[in-house]
XYZ file of C-alpha atoms in Angstrom:
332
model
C 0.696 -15.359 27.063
C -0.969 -18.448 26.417
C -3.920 -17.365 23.632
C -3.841 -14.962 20.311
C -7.485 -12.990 19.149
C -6.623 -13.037 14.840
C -9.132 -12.989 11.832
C -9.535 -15.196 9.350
C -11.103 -16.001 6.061
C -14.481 -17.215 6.621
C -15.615 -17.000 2.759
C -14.752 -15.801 0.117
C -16.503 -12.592 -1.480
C -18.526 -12.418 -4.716
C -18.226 -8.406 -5.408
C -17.773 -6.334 -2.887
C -16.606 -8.044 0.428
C -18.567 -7.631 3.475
C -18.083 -8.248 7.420
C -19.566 -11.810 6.728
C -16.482 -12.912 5.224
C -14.076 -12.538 7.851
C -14.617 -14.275 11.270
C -12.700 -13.572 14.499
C -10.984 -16.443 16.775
C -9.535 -16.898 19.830
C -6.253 -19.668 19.514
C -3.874 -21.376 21.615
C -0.342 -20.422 20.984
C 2.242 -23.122 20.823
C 5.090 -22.910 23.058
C 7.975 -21.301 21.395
C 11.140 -23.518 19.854
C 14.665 -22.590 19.371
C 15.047 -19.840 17.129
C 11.480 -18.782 17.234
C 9.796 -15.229 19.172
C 6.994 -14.596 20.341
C 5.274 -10.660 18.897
C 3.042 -8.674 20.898
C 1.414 -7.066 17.473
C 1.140 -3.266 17.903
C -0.136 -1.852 14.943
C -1.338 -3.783 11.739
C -1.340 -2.576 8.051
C -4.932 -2.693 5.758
C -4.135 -2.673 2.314
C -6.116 -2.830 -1.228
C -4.189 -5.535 -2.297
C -5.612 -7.921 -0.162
C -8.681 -7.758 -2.239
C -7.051 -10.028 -4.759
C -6.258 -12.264 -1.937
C -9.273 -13.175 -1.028
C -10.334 -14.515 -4.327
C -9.075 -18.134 -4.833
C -7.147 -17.115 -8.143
C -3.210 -17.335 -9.055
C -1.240 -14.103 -8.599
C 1.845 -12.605 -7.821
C 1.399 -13.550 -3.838
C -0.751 -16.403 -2.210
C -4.689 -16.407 -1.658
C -5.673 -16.223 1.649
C -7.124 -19.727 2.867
C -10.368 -20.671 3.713
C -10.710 -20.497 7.738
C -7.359 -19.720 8.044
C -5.767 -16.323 9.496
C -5.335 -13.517 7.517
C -1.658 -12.130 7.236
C -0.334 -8.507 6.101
C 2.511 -6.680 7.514
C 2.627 -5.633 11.449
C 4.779 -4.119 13.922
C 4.651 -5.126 17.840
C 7.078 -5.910 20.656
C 8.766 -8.911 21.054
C 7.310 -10.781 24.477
C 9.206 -14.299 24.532
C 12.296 -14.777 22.403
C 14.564 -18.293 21.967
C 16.572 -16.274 19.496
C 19.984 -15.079 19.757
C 19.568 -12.248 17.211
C 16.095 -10.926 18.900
C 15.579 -9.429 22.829
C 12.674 -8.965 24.542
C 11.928 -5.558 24.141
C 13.149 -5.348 20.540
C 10.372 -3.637 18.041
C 9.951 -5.657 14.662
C 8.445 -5.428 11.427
C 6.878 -8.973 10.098
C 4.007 -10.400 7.885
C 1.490 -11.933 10.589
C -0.993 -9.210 11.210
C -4.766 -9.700 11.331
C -3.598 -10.960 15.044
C -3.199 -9.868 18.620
C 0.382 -12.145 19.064
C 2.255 -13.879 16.671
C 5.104 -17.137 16.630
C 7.929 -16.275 14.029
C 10.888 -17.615 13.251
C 14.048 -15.233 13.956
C 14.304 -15.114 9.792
C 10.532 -13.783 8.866
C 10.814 -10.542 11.703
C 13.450 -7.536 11.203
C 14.426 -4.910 14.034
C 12.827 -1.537 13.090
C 14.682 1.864 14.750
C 11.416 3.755 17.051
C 14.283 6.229 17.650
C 14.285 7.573 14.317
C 10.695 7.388 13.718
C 7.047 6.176 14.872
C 6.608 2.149 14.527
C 3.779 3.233 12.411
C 5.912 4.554 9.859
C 7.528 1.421 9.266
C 4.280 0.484 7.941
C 3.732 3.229 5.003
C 6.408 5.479 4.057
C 9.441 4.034 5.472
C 8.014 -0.007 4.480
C 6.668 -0.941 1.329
C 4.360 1.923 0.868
C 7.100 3.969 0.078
C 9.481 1.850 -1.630
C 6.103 1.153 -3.897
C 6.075 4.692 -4.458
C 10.225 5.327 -5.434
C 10.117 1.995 -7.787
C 7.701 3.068 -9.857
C 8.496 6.222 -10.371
C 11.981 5.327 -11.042
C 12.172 1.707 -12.442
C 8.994 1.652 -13.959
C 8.436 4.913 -14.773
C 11.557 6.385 -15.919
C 11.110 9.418 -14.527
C 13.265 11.951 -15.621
C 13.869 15.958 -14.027
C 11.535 18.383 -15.887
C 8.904 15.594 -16.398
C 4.825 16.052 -15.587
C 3.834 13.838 -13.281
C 0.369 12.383 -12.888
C -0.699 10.345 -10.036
C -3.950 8.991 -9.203
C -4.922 7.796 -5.732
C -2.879 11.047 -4.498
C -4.434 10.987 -1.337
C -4.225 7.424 -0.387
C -0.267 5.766 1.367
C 1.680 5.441 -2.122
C -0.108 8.097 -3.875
C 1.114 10.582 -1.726
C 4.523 9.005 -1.532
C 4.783 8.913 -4.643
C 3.867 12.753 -5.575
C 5.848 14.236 -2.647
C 9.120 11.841 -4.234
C 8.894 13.141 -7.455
C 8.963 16.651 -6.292
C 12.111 15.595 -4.650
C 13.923 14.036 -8.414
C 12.674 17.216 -9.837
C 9.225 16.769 -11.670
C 8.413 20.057 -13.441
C 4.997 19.443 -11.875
C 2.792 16.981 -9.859
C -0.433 16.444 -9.987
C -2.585 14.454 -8.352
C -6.660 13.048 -8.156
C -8.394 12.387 -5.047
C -11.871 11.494 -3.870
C -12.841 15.186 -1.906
C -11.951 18.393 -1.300
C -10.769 17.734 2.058
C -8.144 15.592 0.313
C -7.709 17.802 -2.569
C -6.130 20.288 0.308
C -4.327 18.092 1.923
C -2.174 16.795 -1.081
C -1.725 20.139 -2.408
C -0.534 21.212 1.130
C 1.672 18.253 0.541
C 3.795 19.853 -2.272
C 1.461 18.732 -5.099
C 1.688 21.957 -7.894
C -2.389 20.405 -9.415
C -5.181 18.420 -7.888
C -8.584 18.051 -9.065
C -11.434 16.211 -7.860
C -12.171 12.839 -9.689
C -15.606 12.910 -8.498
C -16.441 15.703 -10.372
C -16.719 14.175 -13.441
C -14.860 14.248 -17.016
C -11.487 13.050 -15.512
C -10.256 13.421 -19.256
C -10.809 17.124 -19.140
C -10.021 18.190 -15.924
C -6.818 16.734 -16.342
C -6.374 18.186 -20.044
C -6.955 21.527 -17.829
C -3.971 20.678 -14.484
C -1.611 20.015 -17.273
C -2.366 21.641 -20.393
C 1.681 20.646 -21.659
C 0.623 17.569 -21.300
C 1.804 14.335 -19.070
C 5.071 12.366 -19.065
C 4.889 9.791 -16.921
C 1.352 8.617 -14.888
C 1.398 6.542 -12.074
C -1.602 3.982 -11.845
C -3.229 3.386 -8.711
C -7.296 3.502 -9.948
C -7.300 2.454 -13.301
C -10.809 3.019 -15.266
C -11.334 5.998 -15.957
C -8.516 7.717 -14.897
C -5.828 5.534 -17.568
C -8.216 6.511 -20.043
C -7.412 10.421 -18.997
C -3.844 9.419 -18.867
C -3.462 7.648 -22.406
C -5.333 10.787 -23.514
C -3.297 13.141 -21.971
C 0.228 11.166 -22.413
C 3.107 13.063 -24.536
C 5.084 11.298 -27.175
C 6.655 8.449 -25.398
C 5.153 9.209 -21.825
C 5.441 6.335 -19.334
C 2.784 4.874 -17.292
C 3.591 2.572 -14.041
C 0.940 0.470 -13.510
C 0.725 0.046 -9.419
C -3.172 -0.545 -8.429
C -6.872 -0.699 -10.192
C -8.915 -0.054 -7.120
C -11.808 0.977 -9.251
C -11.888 -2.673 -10.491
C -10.882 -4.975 -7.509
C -14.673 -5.868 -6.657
C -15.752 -5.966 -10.347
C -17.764 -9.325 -10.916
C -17.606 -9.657 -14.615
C -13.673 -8.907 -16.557
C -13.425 -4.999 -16.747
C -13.088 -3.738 -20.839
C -9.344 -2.687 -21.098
C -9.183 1.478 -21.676
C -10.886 2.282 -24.822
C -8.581 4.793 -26.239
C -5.770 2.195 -26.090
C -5.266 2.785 -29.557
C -3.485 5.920 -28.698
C -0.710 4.434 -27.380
C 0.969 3.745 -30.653
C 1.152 6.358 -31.944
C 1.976 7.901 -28.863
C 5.132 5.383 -28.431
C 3.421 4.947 -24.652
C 4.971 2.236 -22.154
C 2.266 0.951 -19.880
C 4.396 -1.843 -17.323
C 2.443 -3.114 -14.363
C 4.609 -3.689 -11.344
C 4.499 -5.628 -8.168
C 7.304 -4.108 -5.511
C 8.467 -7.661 -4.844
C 10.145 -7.617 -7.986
C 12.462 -4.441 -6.901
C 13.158 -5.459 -3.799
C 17.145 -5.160 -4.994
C 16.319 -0.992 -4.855
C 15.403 -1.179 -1.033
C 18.713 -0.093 0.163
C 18.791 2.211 -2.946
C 15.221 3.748 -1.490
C 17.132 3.736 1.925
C 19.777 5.628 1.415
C 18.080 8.183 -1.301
C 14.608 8.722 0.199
C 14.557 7.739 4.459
C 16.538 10.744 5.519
C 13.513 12.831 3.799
C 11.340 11.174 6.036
C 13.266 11.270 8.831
C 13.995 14.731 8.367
C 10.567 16.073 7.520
C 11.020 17.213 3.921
C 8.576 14.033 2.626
C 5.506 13.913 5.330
C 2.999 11.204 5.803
C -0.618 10.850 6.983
C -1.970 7.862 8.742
C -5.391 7.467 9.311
C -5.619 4.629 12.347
C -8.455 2.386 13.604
C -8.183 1.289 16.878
C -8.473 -2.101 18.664
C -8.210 -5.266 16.258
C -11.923 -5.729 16.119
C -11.767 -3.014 13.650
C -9.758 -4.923 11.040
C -12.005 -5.807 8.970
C -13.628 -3.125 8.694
C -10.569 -0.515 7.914
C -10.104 -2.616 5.272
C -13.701 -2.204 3.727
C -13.252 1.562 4.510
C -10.564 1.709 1.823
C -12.479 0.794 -0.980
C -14.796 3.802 -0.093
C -12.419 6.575 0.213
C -12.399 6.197 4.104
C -8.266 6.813 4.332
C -6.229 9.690 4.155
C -2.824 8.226 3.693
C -1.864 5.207 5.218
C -4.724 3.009 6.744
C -3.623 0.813 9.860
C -5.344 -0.298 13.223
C -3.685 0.034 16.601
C -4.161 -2.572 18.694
């Protein structure tokens, strides 16, 4: 395999982004060194933190460059290897996706099972996407048994995780905000005891109504109006884990902070924002706790898959309109 088909970052978006800022490329591949293999990418991972990526702006992870190839997590096959602790053959889990092949070093891939579970999976509930899910309901969010849980973004890869997870430590009750009623059923089918539709309007209230004994612990993937609902809604010392804001990511002016944040003091609220690179100490925690659930059936997962890597970019747009039903990722 002597050339790789990748995206890359052609400009970077004011507001929403658009197909215009990505650009697709066909690139030599270097011959491989000692230590290096080469990945036939199979599937590749969309995600809506890559929004902040593309702005040229200090954050927990790097910008994406200008004219340079996008990168997100992947699974794929390895074709070459030069490495004594990969075979060709071996399935892996690394960080160069937007591309058809990539060149790693042995260190930045790690073997994933297939015999326990789709490759796929590695991407959402058994990767980050869940571990996202577990560390902020338990790190961040202190869950305890008996709590009411609220999570936003219930239909999307960690929102579901995360709802189905708390079931399993013993929430008194889940519930959970989505986009339609097609998704309304399907995280209620899930194991989630409340849903409501956010695009009905007064998120305050309907949630006041799923969970009239109020909320201990919300988990943030929307932010807006729905951490408004939750500081409203919160008990005396009620926790909020602050994962996402995808109601903000293509704002163009600085978004006004929740206007009831008053509320929180005398509420004794904890609002702590979290990035899962920061807990990465719990993975074998989230391992050995959550993974047989998966494996097992008692947590499911949805993935809602693209095919051919011309689609990148534009699964990735489709997530900032709802387009995903769990976990978005393109098959190549």
């Amino acid at each position: 395999m002597s050339t790789a088909k990748q995206w890359v970052l052609a400009s970077r978006p004011e507001g929403a982004p658009a197909s215009e800022n990505f650009r697709f490329e066909e690139v030599e591949l270097p011959e491989l060194a000692d230590g290096q293999i080469l990945v036939e990418n199979t599937f590749a991972s969309v995600d809506p933190y890559m929004r902040g990526r593309m702005n040229d702006a200090k954050s927990y992870i790097e910008p994406f460059q200008i004219d340079q190839p996008l990168t997100g997590t992947a699974v794929g096959t390895v074709a070459e290897s030069r490495s004594d602790k990969f075979k060709v053959g071996d399935t892996v889990r690394h960080f160069a996706g937007w591309r058809t092949h990539a060149v790693l070093h042995e260190d930045q891939a790690e073997r994933i099972d297939t015999s326990i579970a789709p490759a796929e999976a590695y991407l959402g509930i058994l990767g980050l996407t869940g571990l996202t899910a577990y560390v902020g309901l338990t790190a961040v969010g202190e869950m305890k048994q008996g709590d009411v849980v609220f999570i936003s973004g219930a239909a999307g890869a960690v929102g579901s995780a995360a709802g189905q997870i708390a079931k399993h430590l013993g929430a008194a009750k889940v519930i959970g905000s989505a986009g339609s009623a097609e998704k309304i059923d399907y995280i209620t089918g899930i194991g989630f005891d409340a849903a409501f539709n956010y695009k009905d309007g007064d998120v305050k209230g309907q949630l006041a109504k799923a969970a009239p004994e109020g909320v201990d612990v919300y988990f943030d993937n929307v932010g807006g109006d729905h951490l408004e609902a939750a500081i409203a809604n919160a008990n005396t010392f009620g926790r909020i884990a602050m994962c996402g804001a995808i109601a903000q990511y293509n704002d163009t002016e600085p978004t006004p902070g929740p206007r009831n944040l008053g509320l929180a003091i005398g509420k004794c609220l904890t609002l702590r924002g979290f990035v899962v690179g920061q807990y990465s100490h719990l993975a074998e925690e989230f391992q050995e706790k959550i993974a047989p659930l998966v494996v097992d059936g008692s947590i499911g997962y949805e993935t809602t898959v693209r095919e051919g890597i011309d689609s990148m970019p534009k699964a990735f747009l489709e997530l900032f309109e709802g387009g995903n039903t769990g976990k978005m990722i393109v098959k190549f």
